[in-house]
Short mmCIF file of C-alpha atoms in Angstrom, two decimals:
data_model
loop_
_atom_site.label_atom_id
_atom_site.label_comp_id
_atom_site.label_asym_id
_atom_site.label_seq_id
_atom_site.Cartn_x
_atom_site.Cartn_y
_atom_site.Cartn_z
CA MET A 14 152.56 136.31 202.44
CA LYS A 15 155.26 133.81 201.68
CA PRO A 16 153.41 131.48 199.24
CA PHE A 17 152.21 134.39 197.12
CA ARG A 18 155.62 135.99 197.16
CA MET A 19 157.20 132.76 195.97
CA PHE A 20 154.54 132.31 193.32
CA PHE A 21 155.08 135.77 191.87
CA ARG A 22 158.83 135.29 192.02
CA SER A 23 158.38 132.06 190.06
CA ILE A 24 156.45 133.92 187.39
CA ARG A 25 159.07 136.67 187.25
CA ASP A 26 161.92 134.15 187.07
CA ALA A 27 160.10 132.19 184.37
CA PHE A 28 159.80 135.28 182.16
CA LYS A 29 163.39 136.23 182.92
CA SER A 30 164.77 132.88 181.89
CA VAL A 31 162.70 132.78 178.71
CA PHE A 32 164.55 135.92 177.64
CA ARG A 33 167.92 135.14 179.16
CA ASN A 34 168.02 131.78 177.39
CA PHE A 35 166.54 133.28 174.28
CA SER A 36 168.08 131.02 171.65
CA LEU A 37 166.94 127.90 173.49
CA SER A 38 163.51 129.40 174.07
CA LEU A 39 163.30 130.15 170.38
CA ALA A 40 164.16 126.53 169.57
CA SER A 41 161.39 125.29 171.83
CA ILE A 42 158.91 127.86 170.55
CA SER A 43 159.54 127.03 166.89
CA CYS A 44 159.31 123.30 167.58
CA ILE A 45 156.00 123.82 169.35
CA SER A 46 154.79 126.13 166.57
CA ILE A 47 155.54 123.74 163.75
CA THR A 48 153.99 120.71 165.41
CA LEU A 49 150.95 122.70 166.50
CA ILE A 50 150.40 123.91 162.93
CA ILE A 51 150.30 120.29 161.82
CA VAL A 52 147.89 119.42 164.62
CA ALA A 53 145.72 122.41 163.75
CA VAL A 54 145.54 121.45 160.08
CA ALA A 55 144.68 117.87 161.00
CA LEU A 56 141.95 119.15 163.31
CA LEU A 57 140.56 121.38 160.58
CA VAL A 58 140.48 118.53 158.09
CA SER A 59 139.00 116.08 160.56
CA LEU A 60 136.24 118.41 161.74
CA ASN A 61 135.39 119.34 158.15
CA VAL A 62 135.13 115.71 157.16
CA ASN A 63 132.85 115.06 160.13
CA ASN A 64 130.76 118.05 159.23
CA PHE A 65 130.22 117.12 155.64
CA THR A 66 129.48 113.48 156.38
CA LYS A 67 126.86 114.69 158.83
CA LEU A 68 125.35 116.96 156.18
CA ILE A 69 125.22 114.18 153.63
CA LYS A 70 123.63 111.82 156.11
CA LYS A 71 120.96 114.42 156.70
CA ASP A 72 120.24 114.57 152.99
CA VAL A 73 119.48 110.88 152.65
CA THR A 74 115.71 110.43 152.37
CA ILE A 75 113.44 107.47 151.91
CA VAL A 76 110.85 108.06 149.20
CA VAL A 77 107.64 106.22 150.02
CA PHE A 78 105.26 105.56 147.12
CA VAL A 79 101.63 105.18 148.10
CA ASN A 80 99.36 102.79 146.22
CA GLN A 81 97.08 104.61 143.83
CA LYS A 82 94.05 102.89 145.32
CA VAL A 83 94.59 104.68 148.59
CA ASP A 84 92.31 107.69 148.55
CA ASP A 85 92.66 110.94 150.42
CA SER A 86 90.80 109.71 153.48
CA LYS A 87 93.02 106.65 153.92
CA LEU A 88 96.14 108.72 153.28
CA GLY A 89 95.83 110.15 156.78
CA VAL A 90 95.95 106.61 158.22
CA VAL A 91 99.13 105.84 156.28
CA LYS A 92 100.74 109.08 157.50
CA ALA A 93 99.76 108.34 161.10
CA LYS A 94 101.37 104.91 160.83
CA LEU A 95 104.52 106.46 159.45
CA GLU A 96 104.62 108.93 162.32
CA GLN A 97 104.56 106.08 164.80
CA ILE A 98 107.89 104.76 163.58
CA GLU A 99 110.55 105.84 166.06
CA ASN A 100 113.50 106.50 163.81
CA ILE A 101 111.68 109.01 161.62
CA GLU A 102 112.73 112.62 161.87
CA LYS A 103 110.54 114.39 159.29
CA ILE A 104 107.81 113.48 156.83
CA ASP A 105 107.07 115.57 153.76
CA TYR A 106 103.99 114.76 151.78
CA LYS A 107 103.83 115.36 148.04
CA SER A 108 100.65 114.59 146.13
CA LYS A 109 100.84 113.16 142.63
CA GLU A 110 99.52 116.47 141.30
CA GLN A 111 102.35 118.33 142.90
CA LEU A 112 104.83 115.86 141.48
CA LYS A 113 103.31 116.14 138.05
CA ASN A 114 103.59 119.90 138.11
CA GLU A 115 107.16 119.70 139.34
CA MET A 116 108.07 117.28 136.56
CA MET A 117 106.44 119.42 133.94
CA ALA A 118 108.35 122.41 135.11
CA THR A 119 111.73 120.74 134.63
CA SER A 120 111.68 120.43 130.83
CA SER A 121 109.49 121.07 127.83
CA GLU A 122 109.58 117.42 126.73
CA LEU A 123 108.28 116.22 130.06
CA ASP A 124 105.79 119.01 129.97
CA ALA A 125 104.44 117.71 126.64
CA ILE A 126 104.34 114.10 127.76
CA MET A 127 102.69 114.74 131.08
CA ASN A 128 100.20 117.06 129.50
CA GLU A 129 98.67 114.11 127.73
CA TYR A 130 97.45 112.70 131.03
CA GLY A 131 94.42 114.27 132.57
CA ASP A 132 94.19 114.71 136.32
CA SER A 133 92.33 111.41 136.78
CA GLU A 134 94.81 109.50 134.62
CA ASN A 135 97.92 110.69 136.43
CA PRO A 136 100.33 107.72 136.35
CA LEU A 137 102.35 109.05 139.26
CA LYS A 138 101.88 108.07 142.88
CA ASP A 139 101.47 110.14 146.02
CA THR A 140 104.74 110.13 147.97
CA PHE A 141 106.10 110.75 151.42
CA GLN A 142 109.68 111.88 151.67
CA VAL A 143 110.98 110.59 154.95
CA THR A 144 114.23 111.58 156.65
CA VAL A 145 115.55 109.37 159.41
CA LYS A 146 117.19 110.23 162.72
CA ASP A 147 119.83 107.49 162.71
CA ILE A 148 121.05 106.64 159.28
CA GLU A 149 122.64 103.41 160.51
CA GLN A 150 119.13 102.08 161.14
CA ILE A 151 117.83 103.09 157.72
CA GLU A 152 117.50 99.52 156.45
CA LYS A 153 115.34 98.45 159.36
CA THR A 154 113.21 101.56 159.15
CA ALA A 155 112.74 101.05 155.43
CA SER A 156 111.47 97.49 155.88
CA THR A 157 109.08 98.65 158.61
CA ILE A 158 107.70 101.28 156.27
CA LYS A 159 107.32 98.72 153.52
CA ARG A 160 105.03 96.60 155.67
CA ILE A 161 102.54 99.44 156.13
CA GLU A 162 99.30 98.71 154.28
CA GLY A 163 98.73 100.88 151.21
CA ILE A 164 102.38 101.40 150.44
CA ASP A 165 103.54 100.20 147.08
CA SER A 166 107.26 100.58 147.20
CA ILE A 167 110.04 102.58 148.72
CA ASN A 168 113.33 103.87 147.45
CA TYR A 169 116.36 105.16 149.31
CA GLY A 170 119.28 104.19 147.09
CA GLU A 171 119.99 101.05 149.13
CA SER A 172 123.16 100.11 147.32
CA TRP A 173 125.03 103.39 147.57
CA VAL A 174 123.82 104.39 151.04
CA ASN A 175 125.50 101.37 152.55
CA LYS A 176 128.72 102.03 150.70
CA LEU A 177 128.63 105.67 151.71
CA LEU A 178 128.08 104.73 155.33
CA SER A 179 131.04 102.38 155.49
CA THR A 180 133.29 104.89 153.72
CA PHE A 181 132.31 107.64 156.13
CA LYS A 182 132.93 105.39 159.10
CA ILE A 183 136.47 104.72 157.93
CA LEU A 184 137.01 108.38 157.10
CA GLU A 185 135.81 109.60 160.49
CA LYS A 186 137.78 107.05 162.45
CA GLY A 187 140.85 107.65 160.31
CA THR A 188 140.92 111.40 160.84
CA ILE A 189 140.31 111.10 164.58
CA ALA A 190 143.11 108.57 164.84
CA ALA A 191 145.38 110.87 162.84
CA VAL A 192 144.66 113.81 165.13
CA ILE A 193 145.28 111.79 168.30
CA LEU A 194 148.47 110.36 166.86
CA LEU A 195 149.69 113.82 165.88
CA ILE A 196 148.96 115.21 169.32
CA LEU A 197 150.93 112.36 170.90
CA VAL A 198 153.88 112.94 168.57
CA ASN A 199 153.61 116.62 169.38
CA VAL A 200 153.73 115.97 173.14
CA PHE A 201 156.76 113.75 172.70
CA LEU A 202 158.60 116.29 170.54
CA ILE A 203 157.87 119.20 172.84
CA ILE A 204 158.86 117.26 175.95
CA ASN A 205 162.18 116.44 174.35
CA THR A 206 162.87 119.98 173.22
CA ILE A 207 162.10 121.35 176.66
CA LYS A 208 164.24 118.62 178.15
CA LEU A 209 167.14 119.92 176.09
CA THR A 210 166.45 123.44 177.31
CA ILE A 211 166.43 122.30 180.89
CA PHE A 212 169.41 120.03 180.46
CA SER A 213 171.49 123.09 179.70
CA ARG A 214 170.35 124.49 183.02
CA LYS A 215 171.25 121.49 185.10
CA ARG A 216 173.81 123.62 186.86
CA GLU A 217 171.24 126.19 187.81
CA ILE A 218 169.06 123.48 189.29
CA SER A 219 171.98 122.02 191.24
CA ILE A 220 172.75 125.47 192.65
CA MET A 221 169.12 125.90 193.65
CA ARG A 222 169.33 122.64 195.53
CA VAL A 223 172.56 123.62 197.21
CA VAL A 224 171.15 126.85 198.57
CA GLY A 225 168.16 125.05 200.05
CA ALA A 226 165.33 125.46 197.57
CA SER A 227 162.59 122.90 198.06
CA ASN A 228 161.77 120.67 195.12
CA PHE A 229 158.47 122.44 194.67
CA SER A 230 160.03 125.89 194.47
CA ILE A 231 162.61 124.59 191.97
CA LYS A 232 159.93 123.08 189.78
CA MET A 233 157.57 126.04 189.83
CA PRO A 234 159.50 128.53 187.63
CA PHE A 235 160.30 125.80 185.12
CA VAL A 236 156.69 124.69 184.88
CA ILE A 237 155.58 128.28 184.39
CA GLU A 238 158.34 128.73 181.82
CA GLY A 239 157.02 125.69 179.96
CA MET A 240 153.57 127.24 179.94
CA ILE A 241 154.97 130.51 178.60
CA LEU A 242 156.84 128.64 175.85
CA GLY A 243 153.65 126.74 174.99
CA PHE A 244 151.69 129.96 174.89
CA LEU A 245 154.24 131.74 172.68
CA GLY A 246 154.52 128.65 170.50
CA SER A 247 150.79 128.59 169.83
CA ILE A 248 150.55 132.18 168.61
CA ILE A 249 151.83 131.51 165.09
CA PRO A 250 149.69 128.38 164.55
CA ILE A 251 146.61 130.31 165.70
CA LEU A 252 147.32 133.17 163.28
CA VAL A 253 147.98 130.67 160.50
CA ILE A 254 144.71 128.83 160.96
CA ILE A 255 142.57 131.93 161.45
CA TYR A 256 143.86 133.76 158.39
CA GLY A 257 144.49 130.58 156.43
CA TYR A 258 141.04 129.14 156.97
CA TYR A 259 139.23 132.41 156.27
CA GLY A 260 141.21 132.75 153.05
CA PHE A 261 140.63 129.14 152.09
CA TYR A 262 136.91 129.40 152.79
CA GLN A 263 136.52 132.54 150.74
CA HIS A 264 138.65 131.25 147.88
CA PHE A 265 136.51 128.14 147.47
CA ASP A 266 133.28 129.92 148.27
CA GLY A 267 132.52 127.66 151.20
CA GLN A 268 132.51 124.41 149.27
CA LEU A 269 135.09 122.00 147.99
CA PHE A 270 134.88 120.75 144.36
CA SER A 271 131.10 120.42 144.44
CA PRO A 272 128.19 121.83 146.42
CA ILE A 273 127.89 118.49 148.23
CA ILE A 274 131.13 119.02 150.15
CA LYS A 275 130.41 122.05 152.27
CA LEU A 276 133.13 123.58 154.45
CA VAL A 277 132.39 124.54 158.04
CA GLU A 278 131.76 128.26 158.37
CA PRO A 279 134.88 129.97 159.77
CA THR A 280 133.13 131.79 162.62
CA PRO A 281 133.17 130.59 165.37
CA PHE A 282 134.83 127.41 164.10
CA VAL A 283 138.40 128.76 163.80
CA TYR A 284 138.20 130.46 167.18
CA MET A 285 137.20 127.20 168.77
CA ILE A 286 140.16 125.47 167.13
CA SER A 287 142.42 128.33 168.23
CA LEU A 288 141.37 127.76 171.81
CA ILE A 289 142.05 124.04 171.49
CA ILE A 290 145.50 124.75 170.04
CA LEU A 291 146.27 127.25 172.79
CA ALA A 292 145.22 124.74 175.43
CA ILE A 293 147.31 121.97 173.86
CA GLY A 294 150.32 124.30 173.67
CA ILE A 295 150.12 125.41 177.29
CA VAL A 296 149.33 122.01 178.76
CA VAL A 297 151.98 120.23 176.73
CA GLY A 298 154.56 122.90 177.61
CA MET A 299 153.70 122.50 181.26
CA ILE A 300 153.85 118.70 181.22
CA GLY A 301 157.05 118.77 179.19
CA SER A 302 158.96 120.95 181.60
CA ALA A 303 157.55 119.31 184.73
CA ARG A 304 158.70 115.93 183.48
CA ALA A 305 162.08 117.24 182.40
CA VAL A 306 162.82 118.96 185.72
CA ARG A 307 161.77 115.97 187.75
CA LYS A 308 164.68 114.06 186.29
CA TYR A 309 167.16 116.48 187.86
CA LEU A 310 165.50 116.64 191.25
CA LYS A 311 166.51 113.14 192.22
CA ILE A 312 169.38 113.10 194.60
CA MET B 23 177.72 122.24 222.23
CA GLU B 24 178.21 119.86 219.35
CA LEU B 25 176.91 121.09 216.05
CA ILE B 26 178.14 118.14 214.05
CA ARG B 27 178.46 114.61 215.29
CA ILE B 28 179.78 111.82 213.11
CA LYS B 29 179.45 108.35 214.62
CA ASN B 30 180.89 105.14 213.16
CA VAL B 31 180.37 106.40 209.63
CA THR B 32 181.38 104.23 206.70
CA LYS B 33 180.87 105.17 203.11
CA GLN B 34 181.21 102.63 200.37
CA TYR B 35 180.50 103.68 196.81
CA LYS B 36 178.57 101.47 194.44
CA ASN B 37 181.74 100.56 192.57
CA GLY B 38 183.07 98.99 195.76
CA VAL B 39 185.49 101.75 196.79
CA THR B 40 185.37 102.52 200.48
CA ALA B 41 185.94 106.27 200.82
CA VAL B 42 185.37 106.65 204.56
CA TYR B 43 185.91 103.91 207.07
CA ASP B 44 184.37 103.82 210.59
CA LEU B 45 184.86 107.50 211.31
CA ASN B 46 184.02 109.30 214.56
CA LEU B 47 184.19 113.06 214.93
CA LYS B 48 182.60 115.88 216.90
CA ILE B 49 182.63 119.52 215.90
CA LYS B 50 181.59 122.24 218.34
CA LYS B 51 179.78 125.46 217.65
CA GLY B 52 182.18 128.18 216.52
CA ASP B 53 184.92 125.72 215.54
CA PHE B 54 187.15 126.25 212.53
CA VAL B 55 188.22 122.81 211.28
CA PHE B 56 190.44 121.74 208.40
CA PHE B 57 190.01 118.32 206.83
CA ILE B 58 193.33 117.55 205.21
CA GLY B 59 194.84 114.64 203.43
CA GLY B 60 196.00 113.51 200.03
CA THR B 61 193.87 112.84 196.99
CA GLY B 62 191.33 110.11 197.67
CA CYS B 63 191.65 110.29 201.45
CA GLY B 64 187.90 110.80 201.84
CA LYS B 65 187.78 114.46 202.85
CA SER B 66 185.49 115.48 200.00
CA THR B 67 183.22 112.50 200.59
CA LEU B 68 182.99 113.48 204.25
CA ILE B 69 181.97 117.04 203.36
CA LYS B 70 179.45 115.71 200.81
CA MET B 71 177.90 113.52 203.46
CA LEU B 72 177.56 116.53 205.75
CA TYR B 73 175.33 118.29 203.24
CA ARG B 74 173.68 115.04 202.18
CA GLU B 75 174.94 114.95 198.62
CA GLU B 76 176.05 111.46 199.58
CA LYS B 77 174.46 109.14 202.11
CA PRO B 78 176.62 107.17 204.55
CA THR B 79 176.49 103.41 204.03
CA SER B 80 176.36 102.93 207.78
CA GLY B 81 176.70 105.06 210.90
CA GLU B 82 175.06 108.23 212.02
CA ILE B 83 175.58 111.88 211.10
CA ILE B 84 173.85 114.60 213.05
CA VAL B 85 174.15 118.12 211.65
CA GLY B 86 172.46 120.92 213.59
CA GLY B 87 170.04 118.46 215.15
CA LEU B 88 169.09 116.75 211.89
CA ASN B 89 169.83 113.09 211.32
CA VAL B 90 171.34 113.43 207.87
CA ALA B 91 171.41 109.75 206.91
CA ARG B 92 167.71 109.33 207.57
CA LEU B 93 166.67 112.53 205.80
CA ARG B 94 164.33 111.89 202.86
CA ASP B 95 165.25 113.34 199.46
CA SER B 96 162.31 115.69 199.53
CA ARG B 97 163.42 117.06 202.92
CA VAL B 98 167.05 117.68 202.10
CA TYR B 99 166.34 121.37 201.62
CA LYS B 100 165.69 121.67 205.37
CA LEU B 101 169.28 120.66 206.03
CA ARG B 102 170.66 122.87 203.27
CA ARG B 103 169.02 125.93 204.77
CA LYS B 104 171.04 125.44 207.94
CA LEU B 105 174.24 125.25 205.92
CA GLY B 106 176.32 127.41 203.68
CA ILE B 107 178.33 125.53 201.07
CA VAL B 108 181.32 126.78 199.09
CA PHE B 109 182.84 124.80 196.22
CA GLN B 110 186.13 124.84 194.42
CA ASP B 111 184.41 125.85 191.16
CA TYR B 112 182.31 128.68 192.75
CA ARG B 113 179.05 127.49 191.12
CA LEU B 114 177.65 130.92 190.35
CA LEU B 115 174.82 131.62 187.93
CA PRO B 116 176.65 133.09 184.93
CA LYS B 117 173.67 135.06 183.65
CA SER B 118 172.89 136.71 186.98
CA THR B 119 174.63 139.69 188.56
CA VAL B 120 176.62 139.49 191.78
CA TYR B 121 173.64 140.86 193.69
CA GLU B 122 171.23 138.38 192.08
CA ASN B 123 173.55 135.48 192.75
CA VAL B 124 173.63 136.25 196.45
CA ALA B 125 169.96 137.17 196.64
CA PHE B 126 169.12 133.85 194.97
CA ALA B 127 169.75 131.94 198.22
CA LEU B 128 167.16 134.06 200.02
CA GLU B 129 164.66 134.19 197.19
CA VAL B 130 164.32 130.44 196.93
CA ILE B 131 163.32 130.28 200.59
CA GLY B 132 160.77 133.06 200.12
CA ALA B 133 162.30 135.89 202.14
CA PRO B 134 160.70 139.33 201.78
CA LYS B 135 162.35 141.86 199.48
CA GLU B 136 163.52 144.35 202.12
CA GLU B 137 165.11 141.57 204.14
CA ILE B 138 166.86 140.26 201.03
CA ASN B 139 168.21 143.68 200.17
CA LYS B 140 169.54 144.27 203.66
CA LYS B 141 171.12 140.85 204.07
CA VAL B 142 172.65 140.70 200.58
CA LEU B 143 174.38 144.05 201.00
CA ARG B 144 175.61 143.08 204.44
CA ALA B 145 177.02 139.78 203.15
CA LEU B 146 178.69 141.48 200.18
CA LYS B 147 180.20 144.05 202.52
CA LEU B 148 181.56 141.29 204.73
CA VAL B 149 183.39 139.66 201.80
CA GLY B 150 184.54 143.07 200.50
CA LEU B 151 182.55 143.21 197.26
CA LYS B 152 180.10 145.98 197.97
CA GLY B 153 181.26 147.91 194.90
CA LYS B 154 180.66 145.05 192.43
CA VAL B 155 176.97 144.53 192.98
CA ARG B 156 175.95 145.05 189.35
CA GLN B 157 178.73 143.04 187.72
CA TYR B 158 178.38 139.60 186.19
CA PRO B 159 180.56 136.66 187.33
CA ASP B 160 182.64 136.62 184.15
CA GLN B 161 183.67 140.23 184.82
CA LEU B 162 185.25 139.21 188.12
CA SER B 163 188.55 137.53 189.00
CA GLY B 164 188.56 134.01 190.42
CA GLY B 165 189.08 135.26 193.95
CA GLU B 166 186.23 137.71 193.62
CA GLN B 167 183.95 135.02 192.24
CA GLN B 168 184.77 132.82 195.21
CA ARG B 169 183.95 135.70 197.53
CA VAL B 170 180.56 136.05 195.82
CA ALA B 171 180.03 132.33 196.44
CA ILE B 172 180.95 132.81 200.11
CA ALA B 173 178.56 135.74 200.38
CA ARG B 174 175.82 133.54 198.92
CA ALA B 175 176.67 130.80 201.41
CA ILE B 176 176.49 133.07 204.47
CA VAL B 177 173.66 135.40 203.45
CA ASN B 178 171.19 133.03 205.03
CA GLU B 179 173.11 133.27 208.32
CA PRO B 180 173.80 129.55 208.56
CA LYS B 181 175.31 128.00 211.66
CA ILE B 182 177.75 125.98 209.59
CA LEU B 183 179.82 126.84 206.54
CA LEU B 184 181.13 123.87 204.56
CA CYS B 185 183.98 124.58 202.16
CA ASP B 186 185.20 121.94 199.73
CA GLU B 187 188.66 123.08 198.54
CA PRO B 188 187.56 126.71 198.21
CA THR B 189 191.07 127.85 197.29
CA GLY B 190 191.80 125.02 194.88
CA ASN B 191 191.58 127.23 191.80
CA LEU B 192 193.31 130.29 193.25
CA ASP B 193 196.89 131.49 193.54
CA PRO B 194 198.45 131.69 197.05
CA GLU B 195 197.82 135.41 197.43
CA LYS B 196 194.14 135.18 196.51
CA SER B 197 193.86 132.06 198.66
CA MET B 198 194.98 133.98 201.71
CA GLU B 199 192.42 136.67 200.96
CA ILE B 200 189.71 134.05 200.98
CA MET B 201 191.02 132.66 204.25
CA LYS B 202 190.88 136.11 205.82
CA VAL B 203 187.28 136.41 204.74
CA LEU B 204 186.48 133.01 206.23
CA GLU B 205 188.26 133.79 209.48
CA ASN B 206 186.38 137.07 209.68
CA ILE B 207 183.10 135.22 209.27
CA ASN B 208 184.15 132.73 211.92
CA THR B 209 184.98 135.37 214.48
CA THR B 210 182.35 138.04 213.79
CA LEU B 211 179.35 135.83 213.04
CA GLY B 212 180.42 132.84 215.11
CA THR B 213 179.82 130.55 212.15
CA THR B 214 181.27 127.07 212.43
CA ILE B 215 183.56 126.45 209.48
CA VAL B 216 184.54 123.07 208.08
CA MET B 217 187.00 123.21 205.23
CA ALA B 218 188.57 120.47 203.15
CA THR B 219 191.92 121.46 201.67
CA HIS B 220 195.32 120.19 200.69
CA ASP B 221 196.96 123.61 200.81
CA LYS B 222 199.87 123.36 203.25
CA GLU B 223 200.48 127.13 203.42
CA ILE B 224 196.95 127.87 204.50
CA VAL B 225 196.81 125.23 207.20
CA ASN B 226 200.15 126.26 208.67
CA THR B 227 199.30 129.96 208.67
CA MET B 228 195.81 129.68 210.12
CA LYS B 229 196.70 127.46 213.11
CA LYS B 230 193.22 126.00 213.54
CA ARG B 231 191.97 122.55 214.43
CA VAL B 232 193.26 120.04 211.91
CA VAL B 233 191.75 116.64 211.17
CA ILE B 234 193.99 114.42 209.09
CA LEU B 235 192.43 111.68 206.98
CA LYS B 236 194.25 108.86 205.30
CA GLU B 237 192.60 106.20 203.19
CA GLY B 238 189.26 106.97 204.68
CA ARG B 239 190.40 106.79 208.31
CA LEU B 240 190.96 109.56 210.83
CA VAL B 241 194.62 109.45 211.71
CA LYS B 242 195.15 112.67 213.64
CA ASP B 243 192.98 115.35 215.25
CA MET B 244 194.91 118.39 216.56
CA GLU B 245 193.91 121.69 218.10
CA LYS B 246 195.95 124.52 216.52
CA GLY B 247 197.46 121.94 214.22
CA VAL B 248 199.83 122.07 211.31
CA TYR B 249 200.12 120.27 208.02
CA ASP B 250 201.71 117.03 209.10
CA ASN B 251 203.47 115.60 206.07
CA GLU B 252 204.35 112.34 207.73
CA ALA B 253 200.85 111.52 208.85
CA ILE B 254 199.57 112.08 205.33
#
């Protein structure tokens, strides 16, 4: 079977030339390694930022205060109206008694103050704690809630939620842009390094052409070689991020500076990133060498 | 039967230099032809056009049934597989052994392993290098390296062997060895040989067909010719 034979020969030749041109291979591999480490770190940072913004968004709740005149029977009507609003994810009800008890439990001073009110004199209001599906729509949802009969007021930290949202938007977009930019730089660097490797083998390519190798069979071993270089080049970055991230995660106990900023759990997160890095390495190696060889195939 | 036909071929390089001017030539199967002439007479350009390293500006070149001028870049390999080509600078792969260098020509066209083994050893035997199979090019003398290159060129059993100054880097003694190898190939395998040279000794000793070129024009075409100083 001629095609298979040529394919296996290409693989064999690719491995051979990786070792026969070892110093050049090493140059390519270390270039790929270094740039992939940078890409990997950028990916880690970007995905962590996305993760913690998502978590914070989840934590934003609208507290709905119900008018004290609304009695238990009408409370059900208010809740039903709340449930009809599309953007609402979850509704937690807390009665004023519950709130009073919770307040009293927090400190002895509050305990003393609140104790002075009997159950019928409770100054607090029944509340619903509402989490929304889409935080971008929180303002609209809040005003809809406000219009429901029997609701006194609502509170969701209007001023800082908006600021937070715009900051997160910039942060998310910025990290994604950084990752894409880094990958592009990486592709460019790797293509050029492989070009150098192949440039030194111009002679070999010209001999292949002289003895009647088709363009495809000239390209094949080089493309496979590029893939091998990409694969070898991604080993170190993968080890670095797996061990590095596990160590980092354990050192900081899964959170950065404060419990608000939670890190993504390492498993399976780092393995996913490893796969991405491996794929980038192999694909970029392949593209790099294919492009570089093409230059020398023109007659 | 004509294996090579060159009809009204002109080659003008991009810088305006005309290397070959309105040339007509026929070469039969089994011929042994010398292209001779001084530096810049167009003999190398002519050989390059035969293996489609250069394209003629006008005219027609038929090599082994293929219209060389009209051959697309991606199809050039079809022509090259019908040819063996030997250069002045050997063009061997320095990091491959003698055996690998010769086998290379068969591997790139996808020949099976047993066939490669058989043909490579036969070719190396024909050029007298059977004992140097495992050596690397830099362990060989210039003459031996050129014989490896010849083995690589004929291993594919081509109908035509093109040689561009194959003895240009060798001393007279080694040059004659190469010529003996080529003559042997010509007579035993029936391969047509076209060789560009400016080595007077060789041409006079071999007594083969001689085509003399001068300033891109064919000035003399002699059976059993000699190196004609005046014509050059």
